[in-house]
Coordinates of N, CA, C and O in Angstrom, one line a residue:
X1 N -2.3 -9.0 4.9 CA -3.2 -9.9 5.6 C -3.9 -9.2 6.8 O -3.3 -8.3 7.5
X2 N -5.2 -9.6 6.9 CA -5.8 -8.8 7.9 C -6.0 -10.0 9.1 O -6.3 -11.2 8.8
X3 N -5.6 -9.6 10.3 CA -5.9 -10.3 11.2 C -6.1 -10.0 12.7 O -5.3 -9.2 13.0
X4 N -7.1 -10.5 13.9 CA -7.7 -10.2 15.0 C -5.7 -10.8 16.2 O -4.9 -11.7 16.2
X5 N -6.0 -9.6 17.0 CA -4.8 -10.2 17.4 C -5.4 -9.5 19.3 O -5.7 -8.3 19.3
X6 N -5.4 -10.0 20.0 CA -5.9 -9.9 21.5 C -7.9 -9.0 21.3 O -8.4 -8.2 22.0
X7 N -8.4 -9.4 20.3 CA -9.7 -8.7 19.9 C -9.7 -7.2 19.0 O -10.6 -6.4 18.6
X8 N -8.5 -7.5 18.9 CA -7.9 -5.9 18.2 C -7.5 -6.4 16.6 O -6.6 -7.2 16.4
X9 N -8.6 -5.7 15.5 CA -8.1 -5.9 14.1 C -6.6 -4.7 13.8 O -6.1 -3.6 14.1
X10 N -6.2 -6.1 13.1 CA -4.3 -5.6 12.9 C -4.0 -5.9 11.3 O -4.2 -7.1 10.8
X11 N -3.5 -5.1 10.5 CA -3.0 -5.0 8.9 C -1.9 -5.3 9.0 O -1.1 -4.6 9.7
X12 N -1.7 -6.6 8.3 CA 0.0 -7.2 8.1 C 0.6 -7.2 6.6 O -0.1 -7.5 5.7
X13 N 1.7 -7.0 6.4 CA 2.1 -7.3 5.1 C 3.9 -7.5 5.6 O 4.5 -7.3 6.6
X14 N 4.0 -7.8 4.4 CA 5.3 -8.5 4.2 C 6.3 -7.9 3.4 O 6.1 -7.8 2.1
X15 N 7.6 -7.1 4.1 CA 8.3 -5.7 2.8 C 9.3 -6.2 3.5 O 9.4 -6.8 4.5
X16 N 10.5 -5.6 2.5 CA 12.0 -5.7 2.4 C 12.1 -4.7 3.6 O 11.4 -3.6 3.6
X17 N 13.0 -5.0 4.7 CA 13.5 -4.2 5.9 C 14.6 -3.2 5.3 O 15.5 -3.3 4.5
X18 N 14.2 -2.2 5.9 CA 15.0 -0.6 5.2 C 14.4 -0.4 3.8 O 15.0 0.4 3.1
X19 N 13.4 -0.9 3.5 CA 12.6 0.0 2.3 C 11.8 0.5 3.0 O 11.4 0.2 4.1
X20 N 11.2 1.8 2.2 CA 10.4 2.5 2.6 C 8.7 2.2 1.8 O 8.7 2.0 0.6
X21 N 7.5 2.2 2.5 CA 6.1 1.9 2.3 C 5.3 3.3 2.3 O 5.6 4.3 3.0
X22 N 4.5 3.1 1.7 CA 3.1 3.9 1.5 C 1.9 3.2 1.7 O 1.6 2.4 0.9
X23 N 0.9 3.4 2.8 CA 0.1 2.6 3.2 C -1.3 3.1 2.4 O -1.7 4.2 2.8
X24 N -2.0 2.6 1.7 CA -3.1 3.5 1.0 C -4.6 2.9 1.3 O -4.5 1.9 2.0
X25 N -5.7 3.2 0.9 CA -6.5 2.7 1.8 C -8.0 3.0 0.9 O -8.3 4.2 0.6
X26 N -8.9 2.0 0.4 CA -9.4 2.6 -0.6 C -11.0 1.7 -0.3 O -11.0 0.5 -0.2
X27 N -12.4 2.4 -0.3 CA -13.7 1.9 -0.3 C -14.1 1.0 -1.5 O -14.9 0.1 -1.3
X28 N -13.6 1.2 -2.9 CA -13.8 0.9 -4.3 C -13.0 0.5 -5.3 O -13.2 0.4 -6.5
X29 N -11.6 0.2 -4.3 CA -10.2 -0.1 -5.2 C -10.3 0.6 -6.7 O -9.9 0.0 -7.7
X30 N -10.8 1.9 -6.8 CA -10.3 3.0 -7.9 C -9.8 3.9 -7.2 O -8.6 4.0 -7.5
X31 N -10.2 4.6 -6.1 CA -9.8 5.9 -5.3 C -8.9 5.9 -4.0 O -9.4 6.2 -2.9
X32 N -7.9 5.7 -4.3 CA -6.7 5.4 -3.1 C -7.0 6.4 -2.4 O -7.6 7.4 -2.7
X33 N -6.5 6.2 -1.2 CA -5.8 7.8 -0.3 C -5.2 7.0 0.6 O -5.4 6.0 1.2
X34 N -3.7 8.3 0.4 CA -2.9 7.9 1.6 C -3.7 7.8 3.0 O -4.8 8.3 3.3
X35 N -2.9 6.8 3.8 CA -3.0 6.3 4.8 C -2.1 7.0 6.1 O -2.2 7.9 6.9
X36 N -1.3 6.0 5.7 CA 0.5 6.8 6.3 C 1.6 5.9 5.6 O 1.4 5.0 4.7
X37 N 2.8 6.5 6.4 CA 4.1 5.8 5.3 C 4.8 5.2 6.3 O 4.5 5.4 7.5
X38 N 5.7 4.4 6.0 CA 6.3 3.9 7.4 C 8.0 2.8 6.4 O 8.1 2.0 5.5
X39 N 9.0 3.4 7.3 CA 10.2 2.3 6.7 C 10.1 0.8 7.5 O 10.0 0.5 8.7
X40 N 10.0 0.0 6.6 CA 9.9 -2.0 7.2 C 11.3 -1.6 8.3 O 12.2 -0.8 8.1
X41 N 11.0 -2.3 9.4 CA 12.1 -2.1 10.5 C 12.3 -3.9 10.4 O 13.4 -4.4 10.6
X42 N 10.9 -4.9 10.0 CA 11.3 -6.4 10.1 C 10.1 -6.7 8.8 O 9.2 -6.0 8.3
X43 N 10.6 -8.1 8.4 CA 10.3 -8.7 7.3 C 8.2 -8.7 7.6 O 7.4 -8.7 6.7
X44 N 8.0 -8.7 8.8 CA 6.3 -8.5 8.3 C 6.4 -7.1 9.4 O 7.1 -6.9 10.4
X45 N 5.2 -6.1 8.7 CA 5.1 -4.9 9.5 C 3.7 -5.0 9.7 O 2.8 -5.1 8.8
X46 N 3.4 -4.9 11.2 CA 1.6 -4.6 11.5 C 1.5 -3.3 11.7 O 2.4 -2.6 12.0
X47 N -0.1 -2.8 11.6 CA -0.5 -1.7 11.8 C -2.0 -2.1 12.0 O -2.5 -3.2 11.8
X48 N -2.4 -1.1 12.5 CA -4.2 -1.1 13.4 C -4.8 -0.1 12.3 O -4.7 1.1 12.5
X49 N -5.4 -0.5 11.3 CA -6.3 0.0 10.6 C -7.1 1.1 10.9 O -7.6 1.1 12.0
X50 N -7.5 2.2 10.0 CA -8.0 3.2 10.6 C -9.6 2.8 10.5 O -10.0 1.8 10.0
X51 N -10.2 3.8 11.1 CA -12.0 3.3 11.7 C -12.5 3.2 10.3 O -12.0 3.8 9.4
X52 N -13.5 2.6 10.3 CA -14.5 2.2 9.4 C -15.9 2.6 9.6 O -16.9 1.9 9.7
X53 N -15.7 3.9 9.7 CA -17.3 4.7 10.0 C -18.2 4.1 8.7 O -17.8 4.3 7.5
X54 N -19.1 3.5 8.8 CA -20.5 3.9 7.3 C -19.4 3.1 6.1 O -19.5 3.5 5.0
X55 N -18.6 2.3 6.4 CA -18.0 1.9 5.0 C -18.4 0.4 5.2 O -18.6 -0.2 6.3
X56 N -18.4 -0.1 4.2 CA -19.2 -1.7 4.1 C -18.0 -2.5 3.7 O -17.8 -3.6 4.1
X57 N -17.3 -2.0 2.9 CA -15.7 -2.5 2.8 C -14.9 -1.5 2.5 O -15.1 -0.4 2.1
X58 N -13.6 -2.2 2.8 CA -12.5 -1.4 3.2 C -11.1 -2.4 2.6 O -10.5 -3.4 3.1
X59 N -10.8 -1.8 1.4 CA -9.5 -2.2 0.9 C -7.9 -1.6 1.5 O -7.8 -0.5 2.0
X60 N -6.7 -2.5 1.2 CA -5.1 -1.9 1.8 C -4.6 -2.5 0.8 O -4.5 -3.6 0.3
X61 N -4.2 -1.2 0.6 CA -2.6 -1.4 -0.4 C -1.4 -1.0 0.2 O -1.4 0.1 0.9
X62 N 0.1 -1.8 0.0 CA 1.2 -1.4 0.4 C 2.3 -1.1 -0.8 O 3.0 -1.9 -1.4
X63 N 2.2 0.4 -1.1 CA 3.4 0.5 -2.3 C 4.7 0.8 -2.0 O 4.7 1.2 -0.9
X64 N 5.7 0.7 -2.5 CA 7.2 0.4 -2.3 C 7.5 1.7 -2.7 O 7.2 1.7 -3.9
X65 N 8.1 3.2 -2.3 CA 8.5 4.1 -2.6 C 9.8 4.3 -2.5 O 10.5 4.4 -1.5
X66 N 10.3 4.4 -4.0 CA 12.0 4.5 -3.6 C 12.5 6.3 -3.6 O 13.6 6.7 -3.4

C-alpha cells in the first residue's frame, strides 16, 4: 500500500514477522530490480520509496525469500 505520511511518500505491506523480504521495484511490471531486502520485525513493514527521476510509473513488489 502506498501512502503520504507527515508529506513524506511511504511503501507499506503486510509479511509474517521473522520472515525474510525482497523489495523489487519495477517501471513495466516485466523487469524487476532489486530494491533492498529486509527481515518483517512487525506485521506491516514501511519503507520510503526510492526517487522517481523521469519515471511516469513506478511499480513494488514484496517476495518472501526462504
Amino acid at each position: 500500500k502506498f501512502v503520504i505520511v507527515n508529506g513524506m511518500p511511504r511503501l507499506q505491506f503486510t509479511g509474517e514477522t521473522g520472515f525474510y523480504y525482497r523489495l523489487q521495484t519495477s517501471d513495466d511490471l516485466i523487469k524487476w530490480t532489486n530494491w533492498t531486502n529486509t527481515t518483517a520485525t512487525a506485521a506491516v513493514q514501511e519503507f520510503t520509496p526510492p526517487g522517481l527521476p523521469g519515471s511516469p510509473a513506478r511499480f513494488y513488489r514484496a517476495l518472501s525469500v526462504q
